[in-house]
Amino acid sequence: MLVGMYAIYDVKAGSYMSPFTLATDGMAKRAFINEMRRPDSLIGSSPSDFSLVKLGSFDDVAGTVSSDDPLDGACLLNGDEARYLMEEEGK
Protein backbone atom coordinates (compact mmCIF):
# COMPACT_ATOMS: atom_id res chain seq x y z
CA MET A 1 0.00 0.00 0.00
CA LEU A 2 1.25 3.48 -0.84
CA VAL A 3 1.12 5.86 2.15
CA GLY A 4 2.28 9.42 2.67
CA MET A 5 5.54 10.15 4.45
CA TYR A 6 5.63 13.30 6.58
CA ALA A 7 7.86 15.16 9.02
CA ILE A 8 7.60 18.20 11.21
CA TYR A 9 10.10 20.94 10.43
CA ASP A 10 11.49 22.94 13.35
CA VAL A 11 12.46 26.45 12.20
CA LYS A 12 14.57 27.21 15.27
CA ALA A 13 16.54 23.95 15.00
CA GLY A 14 16.72 24.21 11.21
CA SER A 15 15.94 20.52 10.89
CA TYR A 16 13.18 17.94 10.55
CA MET A 17 11.91 15.64 13.26
CA SER A 18 11.79 11.91 12.54
CA PRO A 19 9.51 11.07 9.60
CA PHE A 20 6.24 9.20 10.02
CA THR A 21 3.71 7.64 7.66
CA LEU A 22 -0.06 7.97 7.42
CA ALA A 23 -2.61 7.02 4.79
CA THR A 24 -3.68 10.56 3.80
CA ASP A 25 -2.64 14.20 4.07
CA GLY A 26 -5.79 14.85 6.11
CA MET A 27 -4.74 12.27 8.69
CA ALA A 28 -1.29 13.89 8.93
CA LYS A 29 -2.87 17.31 9.50
CA ARG A 30 -5.09 15.86 12.22
CA ALA A 31 -2.06 14.23 13.91
CA PHE A 32 -0.20 17.58 13.83
CA ILE A 33 -3.17 19.40 15.39
CA ASN A 34 -3.63 16.67 18.01
CA GLU A 35 0.04 16.95 18.93
CA MET A 36 -0.42 20.70 19.42
CA ARG A 37 -3.33 20.01 21.81
CA ARG A 38 -1.23 17.94 24.20
CA PRO A 39 -0.48 20.04 27.31
CA ASP A 40 3.24 19.14 27.34
CA SER A 41 3.74 19.55 23.58
CA LEU A 42 6.74 21.53 22.34
CA ILE A 43 4.82 22.19 19.13
CA GLY A 44 1.84 23.51 21.08
CA SER A 45 4.02 25.81 23.18
CA SER A 46 5.72 27.42 20.14
CA PRO A 47 3.46 26.77 17.14
CA SER A 48 5.08 29.43 14.94
CA ASP A 49 8.30 27.40 14.97
CA PHE A 50 6.84 24.25 13.40
CA SER A 51 5.40 23.11 10.05
CA LEU A 52 4.02 19.82 8.78
CA VAL A 53 5.78 18.84 5.55
CA LYS A 54 4.96 16.03 3.11
CA LEU A 55 8.26 14.36 2.23
CA GLY A 56 6.95 11.83 -0.27
CA SER A 57 5.38 8.39 -0.35
CA PHE A 58 6.31 5.04 1.14
CA ASP A 59 5.32 1.73 -0.46
CA ASP A 60 5.04 -0.67 2.46
CA VAL A 61 4.97 -3.71 0.15
CA ALA A 62 8.04 -2.89 -1.95
CA GLY A 63 9.81 -0.96 0.83
CA THR A 64 10.51 1.99 -1.46
CA VAL A 65 10.33 5.73 -0.91
CA SER A 66 9.41 8.11 -3.71
CA SER A 67 8.70 11.80 -4.18
CA ASP A 68 6.77 12.17 -7.44
CA ASP A 69 3.76 14.10 -6.13
CA PRO A 70 3.73 17.88 -6.73
CA LEU A 71 3.00 18.30 -3.00
CA ASP A 72 6.18 16.48 -1.97
CA GLY A 73 8.38 18.91 -0.08
CA ALA A 74 5.45 21.26 0.47
CA CYS A 75 4.28 22.60 3.80
CA LEU A 76 0.80 21.17 4.39
CA LEU A 77 0.09 23.11 7.57
CA ASN A 78 2.08 25.40 9.81
CA GLY A 79 1.59 25.89 13.53
CA ASP A 80 -0.15 29.25 13.17
CA GLU A 81 -2.66 27.80 10.70
CA ALA A 82 -3.26 24.84 13.00
CA ARG A 83 -3.83 27.15 15.99
CA TYR A 84 -6.39 29.11 13.92
CA LEU A 85 -8.20 25.88 12.97
CA MET A 86 -8.27 24.84 16.63
CA GLU A 87 -9.76 28.20 17.62
CA GLU A 88 -12.40 27.92 14.88
CA GLU A 89 -13.37 24.44 16.12
CA GLY A 90 -13.90 25.86 19.59
CA LYS A 91 -16.47 28.42 18.39
mmCIF file of C-alpha atoms in Angstrom:
data_model
loop_
_atom_site.group_PDB
_atom_site.id
_atom_site.type_symbol
_atom_site.label_atom_id
_atom_site.label_comp_id
_atom_site.label_asym_id
_atom_site.label_seq_id
_atom_site.Cartn_x
_atom_site.Cartn_y
_atom_site.Cartn_z
ATOM 1 C CA MET A 1 0.000 0.000 0.000
ATOM 2 C CA LEU A 2 1.246 3.476 -0.835
ATOM 3 C CA VAL A 3 1.118 5.860 2.153
ATOM 4 C CA GLY A 4 2.280 9.424 2.669
ATOM 5 C CA MET A 5 5.545 10.151 4.452
ATOM 6 C CA TYR A 6 5.625 13.301 6.583
ATOM 7 C CA ALA A 7 7.864 15.161 9.017
ATOM 8 C CA ILE A 8 7.602 18.199 11.207
ATOM 9 C CA TYR A 9 10.105 20.944 10.434
ATOM 10 C CA ASP A 10 11.488 22.944 13.351
ATOM 11 C CA VAL A 11 12.460 26.447 12.196
ATOM 12 C CA LYS A 12 14.574 27.205 15.272
ATOM 13 C CA ALA A 13 16.537 23.952 14.997
ATOM 14 C CA GLY A 14 16.723 24.207 11.212
ATOM 15 C CA SER A 15 15.945 20.515 10.894
ATOM 16 C CA TYR A 16 13.184 17.940 10.550
ATOM 17 C CA MET A 17 11.905 15.636 13.262
ATOM 18 C CA SER A 18 11.786 11.906 12.542
ATOM 19 C CA PRO A 19 9.508 11.072 9.602
ATOM 20 C CA PHE A 20 6.239 9.199 10.021
ATOM 21 C CA THR A 21 3.713 7.638 7.656
ATOM 22 C CA LEU A 22 -0.061 7.968 7.423
ATOM 23 C CA ALA A 23 -2.606 7.020 4.789
ATOM 24 C CA THR A 24 -3.679 10.560 3.804
ATOM 25 C CA ASP A 25 -2.642 14.205 4.069
ATOM 26 C CA GLY A 26 -5.788 14.851 6.108
ATOM 27 C CA MET A 27 -4.743 12.273 8.694
ATOM 28 C CA ALA A 28 -1.295 13.892 8.926
ATOM 29 C CA LYS A 29 -2.871 17.311 9.501
ATOM 30 C CA ARG A 30 -5.086 15.855 12.225
ATOM 31 C CA ALA A 31 -2.058 14.231 13.908
ATOM 32 C CA PHE A 32 -0.201 17.577 13.831
ATOM 33 C CA ILE A 33 -3.169 19.402 15.391
ATOM 34 C CA ASN A 34 -3.633 16.670 18.006
ATOM 35 C CA GLU A 35 0.045 16.951 18.932
ATOM 36 C CA MET A 36 -0.421 20.698 19.421
ATOM 37 C CA ARG A 37 -3.328 20.007 21.808
ATOM 38 C CA ARG A 38 -1.231 17.942 24.202
ATOM 39 C CA PRO A 39 -0.477 20.035 27.310
ATOM 40 C CA ASP A 40 3.238 19.139 27.337
ATOM 41 C CA SER A 41 3.736 19.545 23.578
ATOM 42 C CA LEU A 42 6.743 21.526 22.342
ATOM 43 C CA ILE A 43 4.816 22.194 19.127
ATOM 44 C CA GLY A 44 1.842 23.506 21.080
ATOM 45 C CA SER A 45 4.017 25.806 23.182
ATOM 46 C CA SER A 46 5.724 27.416 20.144
ATOM 47 C CA PRO A 47 3.462 26.771 17.137
ATOM 48 C CA SER A 48 5.081 29.431 14.940
ATOM 49 C CA ASP A 49 8.299 27.398 14.968
ATOM 50 C CA PHE A 50 6.839 24.248 13.398
ATOM 51 C CA SER A 51 5.400 23.107 10.055
ATOM 52 C CA LEU A 52 4.021 19.815 8.783
ATOM 53 C CA VAL A 53 5.782 18.837 5.552
ATOM 54 C CA LYS A 54 4.964 16.033 3.115
ATOM 55 C CA LEU A 55 8.255 14.356 2.227
ATOM 56 C CA GLY A 56 6.955 11.826 -0.268
ATOM 57 C CA SER A 57 5.376 8.388 -0.348
ATOM 58 C CA PHE A 58 6.312 5.036 1.135
ATOM 59 C CA ASP A 59 5.319 1.731 -0.457
ATOM 60 C CA ASP A 60 5.045 -0.673 2.464
ATOM 61 C CA VAL A 61 4.965 -3.711 0.147
ATOM 62 C CA ALA A 62 8.043 -2.886 -1.945
ATOM 63 C CA GLY A 63 9.814 -0.963 0.835
ATOM 64 C CA THR A 64 10.512 1.986 -1.458
ATOM 65 C CA VAL A 65 10.328 5.725 -0.906
ATOM 66 C CA SER A 66 9.412 8.113 -3.714
ATOM 67 C CA SER A 67 8.702 11.800 -4.182
ATOM 68 C CA ASP A 68 6.769 12.172 -7.436
ATOM 69 C CA ASP A 69 3.756 14.097 -6.134
ATOM 70 C CA PRO A 70 3.731 17.879 -6.725
ATOM 71 C CA LEU A 71 2.999 18.298 -2.998
ATOM 72 C CA ASP A 72 6.184 16.482 -1.968
ATOM 73 C CA GLY A 73 8.377 18.911 -0.077
ATOM 74 C CA ALA A 74 5.447 21.259 0.471
ATOM 75 C CA CYS A 75 4.279 22.603 3.801
ATOM 76 C CA LEU A 76 0.797 21.173 4.389
ATOM 77 C CA LEU A 77 0.090 23.106 7.571
ATOM 78 C CA ASN A 78 2.084 25.402 9.814
ATOM 79 C CA GLY A 79 1.594 25.893 13.530
ATOM 80 C CA ASP A 80 -0.153 29.245 13.171
ATOM 81 C CA GLU A 81 -2.662 27.796 10.699
ATOM 82 C CA ALA A 82 -3.262 24.837 13.001
ATOM 83 C CA ARG A 83 -3.825 27.151 15.987
ATOM 84 C CA TYR A 84 -6.387 29.106 13.917
ATOM 85 C CA LEU A 85 -8.200 25.884 12.972
ATOM 86 C CA MET A 86 -8.270 24.844 16.627
ATOM 87 C CA GLU A 87 -9.757 28.198 17.624
ATOM 88 C CA GLU A 88 -12.399 27.918 14.877
ATOM 89 C CA GLU A 89 -13.367 24.441 16.119
ATOM 90 C CA GLY A 90 -13.903 25.861 19.585
ATOM 91 C CA LYS A 91 -16.470 28.424 18.395
#
